[in-house]
Amino acid sequence: MQPAECLSYIDSQQQQQEVGSSQWWELEAVQLTWLFDFQQNDELYAELRPWLNNQDVPEQHQPLISMLYGKWLARNARNEEAKEALTQALNGFEALYDKQHSQQTALLILNLMVELNRFERAEKFVKGLVEKQYKDEAFYREVYAELGHIAYLNKENTKHIKYRLESLHWALKTPDDQQKAVAYNNYAIALRMNGEYKKAREAFLAGLDVATQAGDEVRVNTIRLKLAELALIQNNLDKAHFWLRKVEVDHLPSTAFGEYRKLSVNMRDRIVKERESR
């Protein structure tokens, strides 16, 4: 379903519930989350505003309100206010987790630690999650992916590789080929950032195979672009040109358009310089 259809469906379901009931609030939480995910920013704020610092909001939903408000503030470059709201959300989720351990709550806590760049706390928290030995491979894939993201933000290459490899380890235990391809891609990026180009290429190619099997055209073309970039870093213009020609721009995510244009310009400039030097 399209975003508008999803939101309309939730709204119709919510209207069948008594306002303020537990079922109504569960649907409200879904609606707010989808508004954020679908980047409906104006609608998200309009829906959030009545619930900010409102004591009528059930305790278990207050952290979600704070988190989504903090993320909305961050999207609008109100960074100090965002940090305050996200910290409030983290404290709330940690209080809920102390009362009842939940994998979903654990992931929200970890996500907020990433947002707030609290690496040491996140590592300690994950150590506790590992000791619990949940029988959930997808959960641990996501846990280590979050740690990998923190390491990436902090430019800690050794930890970045370590956590991306651990996330890949867990991804390969799941039946989800799309997530396997994502994990291979992230591991390859970590290797590339550390100058381990041969291993990075092998990981990208493994991810490309899995993404192709999954029919994930967006991931396929994203990895092709990464392979072209890697070849250019290694001064292999022929191979870079080979992979760039394979990229189907219509299947790239919008966030990769700038990357594609930059690579195209760099390759053109390198080819011109090479011809001039002959």
mmCIF file of C-alpha atoms in Angstrom:
data_model
loop_
_atom_site.group_PDB
_atom_site.id
_atom_site.type_symbol
_atom_site.label_atom_id
_atom_site.label_comp_id
_atom_site.label_asym_id
_atom_site.label_seq_id
_atom_site.Cartn_x
_atom_site.Cartn_y
_atom_site.Cartn_z
ATOM 1 C CA MET A 1 0.000 0.000 0.000
ATOM 2 C CA GLN A 2 0.999 3.600 -0.582
ATOM 3 C CA PRO A 3 1.649 5.861 2.464
ATOM 4 C CA ALA A 4 -1.730 7.588 2.113
ATOM 5 C CA GLU A 5 -3.511 4.217 2.029
ATOM 6 C CA CYS A 6 -1.616 2.970 5.088
ATOM 7 C CA LEU A 7 -2.484 6.073 7.100
ATOM 8 C CA SER A 8 -6.099 5.976 5.968
ATOM 9 C CA TYR A 9 -6.363 2.338 7.052
ATOM 10 C CA ILE A 10 -4.944 3.089 10.507
ATOM 11 C CA ASP A 11 -7.289 6.049 10.883
ATOM 12 C CA SER A 12 -10.314 3.901 10.024
ATOM 13 C CA GLN A 13 -9.240 1.255 12.529
ATOM 14 C CA GLN A 14 -8.653 3.855 15.224
ATOM 15 C CA GLN A 15 -12.116 5.365 14.770
ATOM 16 C CA GLN A 16 -13.602 2.037 15.770
ATOM 17 C CA GLN A 17 -11.905 2.222 19.180
ATOM 18 C CA GLU A 18 -12.837 4.229 22.244
ATOM 19 C CA VAL A 19 -10.657 7.341 22.370
ATOM 20 C CA GLY A 20 -7.968 6.914 25.007
ATOM 21 C CA SER A 21 -8.360 3.140 25.289
ATOM 22 C CA SER A 22 -5.287 0.909 25.144
ATOM 23 C CA GLN A 23 -6.233 -0.237 21.635
ATOM 24 C CA TRP A 24 -6.689 3.388 20.516
ATOM 25 C CA TRP A 25 -3.236 4.301 21.833
ATOM 26 C CA GLU A 26 -1.589 1.322 20.153
ATOM 27 C CA LEU A 27 -2.982 2.525 16.828
ATOM 28 C CA GLU A 28 -1.992 6.126 17.620
ATOM 29 C CA ALA A 29 1.594 4.947 18.175
ATOM 30 C CA VAL A 30 1.566 3.178 14.795
ATOM 31 C CA GLN A 31 0.138 6.245 13.071
ATOM 32 C CA LEU A 32 2.745 8.584 14.585
ATOM 33 C CA THR A 33 5.561 6.195 13.661
ATOM 34 C CA TRP A 34 4.325 5.898 10.082
ATOM 35 C CA LEU A 35 3.989 9.665 9.739
ATOM 36 C CA PHE A 36 7.661 9.910 10.699
ATOM 37 C CA ASP A 37 8.726 7.031 8.441
ATOM 38 C CA PHE A 38 6.774 8.470 5.497
ATOM 39 C CA GLN A 39 8.358 11.900 6.174
ATOM 40 C CA GLN A 40 4.968 13.577 6.588
ATOM 41 C CA ASN A 41 6.589 16.230 8.761
ATOM 42 C CA ASP A 42 3.786 18.797 8.983
ATOM 43 C CA GLU A 43 1.201 16.130 9.703
ATOM 44 C CA LEU A 44 3.502 14.531 12.274
ATOM 45 C CA TYR A 45 3.892 17.762 14.226
ATOM 46 C CA ALA A 46 0.145 18.443 14.097
ATOM 47 C CA GLU A 47 -0.510 14.974 15.487
ATOM 48 C CA LEU A 48 2.233 15.180 18.121
ATOM 49 C CA ARG A 49 1.533 18.674 19.418
ATOM 50 C CA PRO A 50 -1.517 17.867 21.625
ATOM 51 C CA TRP A 51 0.443 15.094 23.366
ATOM 52 C CA LEU A 52 3.638 16.992 24.240
ATOM 53 C CA ASN A 53 4.038 17.133 28.039
ATOM 54 C CA ASN A 54 0.450 15.924 28.342
ATOM 55 C CA GLN A 55 -0.178 13.824 31.433
ATOM 56 C CA ASP A 56 -3.105 12.105 29.727
ATOM 57 C CA VAL A 57 -0.643 10.169 27.582
ATOM 58 C CA PRO A 58 -0.218 6.667 29.064
ATOM 59 C CA GLU A 59 3.188 6.114 30.656
ATOM 60 C CA GLN A 60 4.210 3.425 28.159
ATOM 61 C CA HIS A 61 3.659 5.799 25.212
ATOM 62 C CA GLN A 62 5.294 8.938 26.622
ATOM 63 C CA PRO A 63 8.843 7.989 25.520
ATOM 64 C CA LEU A 64 7.653 7.408 21.944
ATOM 65 C CA ILE A 65 6.069 10.876 21.863
ATOM 66 C CA SER A 66 9.339 12.412 23.091
ATOM 67 C CA MET A 67 11.421 10.387 20.632
ATOM 68 C CA LEU A 68 9.378 11.299 17.569
ATOM 69 C CA TYR A 69 9.260 14.933 18.643
ATOM 70 C CA GLY A 70 13.048 14.894 19.074
ATOM 71 C CA LYS A 71 13.521 13.400 15.621
ATOM 72 C CA TRP A 72 11.133 15.997 14.173
ATOM 73 C CA LEU A 73 13.162 18.759 15.840
ATOM 74 C CA ALA A 74 16.385 17.280 14.446
ATOM 75 C CA ARG A 75 14.905 17.251 10.942
ATOM 76 C CA ASN A 76 14.194 20.937 11.394
ATOM 77 C CA ALA A 77 17.756 21.675 12.593
ATOM 78 C CA ARG A 78 16.623 22.540 16.133
ATOM 79 C CA ASN A 79 19.470 20.468 17.504
ATOM 80 C CA GLU A 80 19.613 21.542 21.149
ATOM 81 C CA GLU A 81 15.880 21.064 21.601
ATOM 82 C CA ALA A 82 16.150 17.729 19.784
ATOM 83 C CA LYS A 83 18.879 16.539 22.142
ATOM 84 C CA GLU A 84 16.737 17.427 25.151
ATOM 85 C CA ALA A 85 13.682 15.592 23.783
ATOM 86 C CA LEU A 86 15.700 12.527 22.757
ATOM 87 C CA THR A 87 17.362 12.368 26.170
ATOM 88 C CA GLN A 88 13.930 12.501 27.787
ATOM 89 C CA ALA A 89 12.818 9.667 25.489
ATOM 90 C CA LEU A 90 15.900 7.579 26.319
ATOM 91 C CA ASN A 91 15.293 7.972 30.050
ATOM 92 C CA GLY A 92 11.671 6.971 29.555
ATOM 93 C CA PHE A 93 12.449 3.866 27.524
ATOM 94 C CA GLU A 94 15.139 2.808 30.005
ATOM 95 C CA ALA A 95 12.593 3.093 32.829
ATOM 96 C CA LEU A 96 10.160 0.919 30.849
ATOM 97 C CA TYR A 97 12.922 -1.596 30.116
ATOM 98 C CA ASP A 98 13.834 -1.810 33.791
ATOM 99 C CA LYS A 99 10.222 -2.754 34.569
ATOM 100 C CA GLN A 100 9.906 -5.286 31.766
ATOM 101 C CA HIS A 101 12.648 -6.392 29.393
ATOM 102 C CA SER A 102 11.501 -6.196 25.793
ATOM 103 C CA GLN A 103 13.543 -6.643 22.621
ATOM 104 C CA GLN A 104 11.557 -3.899 20.884
ATOM 105 C CA THR A 105 12.266 -1.468 23.727
ATOM 106 C CA ALA A 106 15.926 -2.518 23.725
ATOM 107 C CA LEU A 107 16.249 -1.591 20.051
ATOM 108 C CA LEU A 108 14.641 1.797 20.679
ATOM 109 C CA ILE A 109 17.080 2.434 23.532
ATOM 110 C CA LEU A 110 20.006 1.493 21.312
ATOM 111 C CA ASN A 111 18.716 3.678 18.477
ATOM 112 C CA LEU A 112 18.518 6.652 20.827
ATOM 113 C CA MET A 113 22.027 6.002 22.117
ATOM 114 C CA VAL A 114 23.155 6.171 18.485
ATOM 115 C CA GLU A 115 21.279 9.442 17.968
ATOM 116 C CA LEU A 116 22.867 10.887 21.096
ATOM 117 C CA ASN A 117 26.312 9.422 20.266
ATOM 118 C CA ARG A 118 26.675 7.554 23.559
ATOM 119 C CA PHE A 119 29.048 4.870 22.368
ATOM 120 C CA GLU A 120 30.326 3.496 25.690
ATOM 121 C CA ARG A 121 26.818 3.182 27.129
ATOM 122 C CA ALA A 122 25.642 1.489 23.946
ATOM 123 C CA GLU A 123 28.472 -1.066 24.031
ATOM 124 C CA LYS A 124 27.746 -1.881 27.675
ATOM 125 C CA PHE A 125 24.025 -2.183 26.940
ATOM 126 C CA VAL A 126 24.658 -4.529 23.992
ATOM 127 C CA LYS A 127 26.915 -6.711 26.133
ATOM 128 C CA GLY A 128 23.955 -7.243 28.436
ATOM 129 C CA LEU A 129 21.697 -8.082 25.487
ATOM 130 C CA VAL A 130 24.171 -10.665 24.215
ATOM 131 C CA GLU A 131 24.321 -12.292 27.661
ATOM 132 C CA LYS A 132 20.532 -12.737 27.550
ATOM 133 C CA GLN A 133 20.987 -15.012 24.511
ATOM 134 C CA TYR A 134 17.705 -14.216 22.797
ATOM 135 C CA LYS A 135 16.931 -16.754 20.091
ATOM 136 C CA ASP A 136 16.407 -14.020 17.521
ATOM 137 C CA GLU A 137 19.009 -13.642 14.770
ATOM 138 C CA ALA A 138 17.309 -10.594 13.210
ATOM 139 C CA PHE A 139 17.391 -8.822 16.570
ATOM 140 C CA TYR A 140 21.150 -9.271 16.983
ATOM 141 C CA ARG A 141 21.736 -8.303 13.342
ATOM 142 C CA GLU A 142 20.090 -4.978 14.061
ATOM 143 C CA VAL A 143 21.812 -4.573 17.449
ATOM 144 C CA TYR A 144 25.278 -4.878 15.913
ATOM 145 C CA ALA A 145 24.286 -2.728 12.942
ATOM 146 C CA GLU A 146 23.483 0.076 15.389
ATOM 147 C CA LEU A 147 26.889 -0.315 17.063
ATOM 148 C CA GLY A 148 28.514 -0.278 13.643
ATOM 149 C CA HIS A 149 26.758 2.979 12.837
ATOM 150 C CA ILE A 150 28.070 4.600 16.027
ATOM 151 C CA ALA A 151 31.606 3.440 15.208
ATOM 152 C CA TYR A 152 31.197 4.851 11.693
ATOM 153 C CA LEU A 153 30.086 8.224 13.038
ATOM 154 C CA ASN A 154 33.078 8.292 15.373
ATOM 155 C CA LYS A 155 35.476 7.151 12.612
ATOM 156 C CA GLU A 156 36.610 4.189 14.718
ATOM 157 C CA ASN A 157 37.519 1.939 11.793
ATOM 158 C CA THR A 158 38.540 -1.154 13.748
ATOM 159 C CA LYS A 159 35.296 -1.215 15.732
ATOM 160 C CA HIS A 160 33.338 -0.318 12.602
ATOM 161 C CA ILE A 161 34.649 -3.425 10.835
ATOM 162 C CA LYS A 162 34.169 -5.589 13.944
ATOM 163 C CA TYR A 163 30.520 -4.663 14.434
ATOM 164 C CA ARG A 164 29.615 -4.754 10.733
ATOM 165 C CA LEU A 165 31.095 -8.263 10.534
ATOM 166 C CA GLU A 166 29.136 -9.322 13.621
ATOM 167 C CA SER A 167 25.941 -7.899 12.083
ATOM 168 C CA LEU A 168 26.679 -9.839 8.879
ATOM 169 C CA HIS A 169 27.252 -13.008 10.929
ATOM 170 C CA TRP A 170 23.736 -12.738 12.358
ATOM 171 C CA ALA A 171 22.169 -11.646 9.059
ATOM 172 C CA LEU A 172 23.448 -14.797 7.364
ATOM 173 C CA LYS A 173 21.524 -16.865 9.929
ATOM 174 C CA THR A 174 18.222 -15.318 8.803
ATOM 175 C CA PRO A 175 16.205 -16.172 5.660
ATOM 176 C CA ASP A 176 16.039 -12.476 4.657
ATOM 177 C CA ASP A 177 18.212 -12.019 1.548
ATOM 178 C CA GLN A 178 17.588 -8.269 1.441
ATOM 179 C CA GLN A 179 19.014 -7.825 4.932
ATOM 180 C CA LYS A 180 21.934 -10.104 4.059
ATOM 181 C CA ALA A 181 22.727 -7.810 1.119
ATOM 182 C CA VAL A 182 22.511 -4.741 3.369
ATOM 183 C CA ALA A 183 24.866 -6.351 5.885
ATOM 184 C CA TYR A 184 27.387 -7.285 3.166
ATOM 185 C CA ASN A 185 27.209 -3.729 1.810
ATOM 186 C CA ASN A 186 27.809 -2.176 5.235
ATOM 187 C CA TYR A 187 30.690 -4.543 5.976
ATOM 188 C CA ALA A 188 32.266 -3.723 2.611
ATOM 189 C CA ILE A 189 32.012 0.015 3.283
ATOM 190 C CA ALA A 190 33.766 -0.463 6.632
ATOM 191 C CA LEU A 191 36.577 -2.391 4.918
ATOM 192 C CA ARG A 192 36.892 0.250 2.202
ATOM 193 C CA MET A 193 37.151 3.014 4.792
ATOM 194 C CA ASN A 194 40.057 1.109 6.351
ATOM 195 C CA GLY A 195 41.848 0.735 3.015
ATOM 196 C CA GLU A 196 41.169 -3.021 2.771
ATOM 197 C CA TYR A 197 40.105 -2.778 -0.858
ATOM 198 C CA LYS A 198 40.414 -6.434 -1.896
ATOM 199 C CA LYS A 199 38.252 -7.635 0.984
ATOM 200 C CA ALA A 200 35.818 -4.758 0.378
ATOM 201 C CA ARG A 201 35.405 -5.776 -3.271
ATOM 202 C CA GLU A 202 34.764 -9.401 -2.267
ATOM 203 C CA ALA A 203 32.111 -8.304 0.247
ATOM 204 C CA PHE A 204 30.439 -5.976 -2.277
ATOM 205 C CA LEU A 205 30.322 -8.795 -4.856
ATOM 206 C CA ALA A 206 28.834 -11.206 -2.298
ATOM 207 C CA GLY A 207 26.216 -8.578 -1.432
ATOM 208 C CA LEU A 208 25.481 -8.034 -5.120
ATOM 209 C CA ASP A 209 24.836 -11.762 -5.611
ATOM 210 C CA VAL A 210 22.437 -11.918 -2.677
ATOM 211 C CA ALA A 211 20.647 -8.696 -3.675
ATOM 212 C CA THR A 212 20.207 -10.081 -7.205
ATOM 213 C CA GLN A 213 18.718 -13.296 -5.803
ATOM 214 C CA ALA A 214 16.345 -11.214 -3.679
ATOM 215 C CA GLY A 215 15.287 -9.104 -6.665
ATOM 216 C CA ASP A 216 16.253 -5.973 -4.732
ATOM 217 C CA GLU A 217 16.973 -3.603 -7.631
ATOM 218 C CA VAL A 218 17.708 -0.645 -5.373
ATOM 219 C CA ARG A 219 20.386 -2.546 -3.453
ATOM 220 C CA VAL A 220 21.771 -4.095 -6.666
ATOM 221 C CA ASN A 221 22.350 -0.688 -8.225
ATOM 222 C CA THR A 222 23.618 0.852 -5.004
ATOM 223 C CA ILE A 223 26.296 -1.847 -4.777
ATOM 224 C CA ARG A 224 27.189 -1.417 -8.466
ATOM 225 C CA LEU A 225 27.792 2.255 -7.705
ATOM 226 C CA LYS A 226 29.960 1.330 -4.711
ATOM 227 C CA LEU A 227 31.993 -1.056 -6.889
ATOM 228 C CA ALA A 228 32.563 1.724 -9.427
ATOM 229 C CA GLU A 229 33.726 4.057 -6.648
ATOM 230 C CA LEU A 230 36.049 1.392 -5.281
ATOM 231 C CA ALA A 231 37.576 0.746 -8.713
ATOM 232 C CA LEU A 232 38.214 4.477 -9.162
ATOM 233 C CA ILE A 233 39.902 4.654 -5.741
ATOM 234 C CA GLN A 234 42.213 1.906 -7.018
ATOM 235 C CA ASN A 235 42.854 3.871 -10.248
ATOM 236 C CA ASN A 236 41.200 1.179 -12.359
ATOM 237 C CA LEU A 237 39.307 3.401 -14.821
ATOM 238 C CA ASP A 238 38.221 0.511 -17.048
ATOM 239 C CA LYS A 239 36.632 -1.377 -14.167
ATOM 240 C CA ALA A 240 35.094 1.810 -12.762
ATOM 241 C CA HIS A 241 33.571 2.549 -16.175
ATOM 242 C CA PHE A 242 32.325 -1.059 -16.398
ATOM 243 C CA TRP A 243 30.421 -0.834 -13.111
ATOM 244 C CA LEU A 244 29.156 2.703 -13.646
ATOM 245 C CA ARG A 245 27.612 1.709 -16.985
ATOM 246 C CA LYS A 246 25.713 -1.047 -15.164
ATOM 247 C CA VAL A 247 24.089 1.396 -12.729
ATOM 248 C CA GLU A 248 20.412 1.959 -13.524
ATOM 249 C CA VAL A 249 19.782 5.449 -12.188
ATOM 250 C CA ASP A 250 16.016 4.884 -12.018
ATOM 251 C CA HIS A 251 16.664 2.202 -9.411
ATOM 252 C CA LEU A 252 18.988 4.260 -7.212
ATOM 253 C CA PRO A 253 17.662 5.769 -3.983
ATOM 254 C CA SER A 254 17.361 9.550 -4.175
ATOM 255 C CA THR A 255 20.115 9.852 -1.541
ATOM 256 C CA ALA A 256 22.589 8.305 -4.023
ATOM 257 C CA PHE A 257 21.946 10.739 -6.912
ATOM 258 C CA GLY A 258 24.607 13.172 -5.708
ATOM 259 C CA GLU A 259 27.068 10.320 -5.261
ATOM 260 C CA TYR A 260 26.365 9.129 -8.826
ATOM 261 C CA ARG A 261 26.837 12.602 -10.318
ATOM 262 C CA LYS A 262 30.054 13.179 -8.362
ATOM 263 C CA LEU A 263 31.497 9.857 -9.511
ATOM 264 C CA SER A 264 30.539 10.564 -13.126
ATOM 265 C CA VAL A 265 32.284 13.955 -13.027
ATOM 266 C CA ASN A 266 35.375 12.503 -11.334
ATOM 267 C CA MET A 267 35.643 9.780 -13.944
ATOM 268 C CA ARG A 268 35.233 12.242 -16.789
ATOM 269 C CA ASP A 269 37.962 14.467 -15.346
ATOM 270 C CA ARG A 270 40.303 11.505 -14.831
ATOM 271 C CA ILE A 271 39.781 10.317 -18.421
ATOM 272 C CA VAL A 272 40.479 13.824 -19.779
ATOM 273 C CA LYS A 273 43.696 14.104 -17.739
ATOM 274 C CA GLU A 274 44.798 10.651 -18.861
ATOM 275 C CA ARG A 275 44.293 11.574 -22.536
ATOM 276 C CA GLU A 276 46.138 14.879 -22.091
ATOM 277 C CA SER A 277 49.111 13.116 -20.517
ATOM 278 C CA ARG A 278 49.586 10.842 -23.525
#
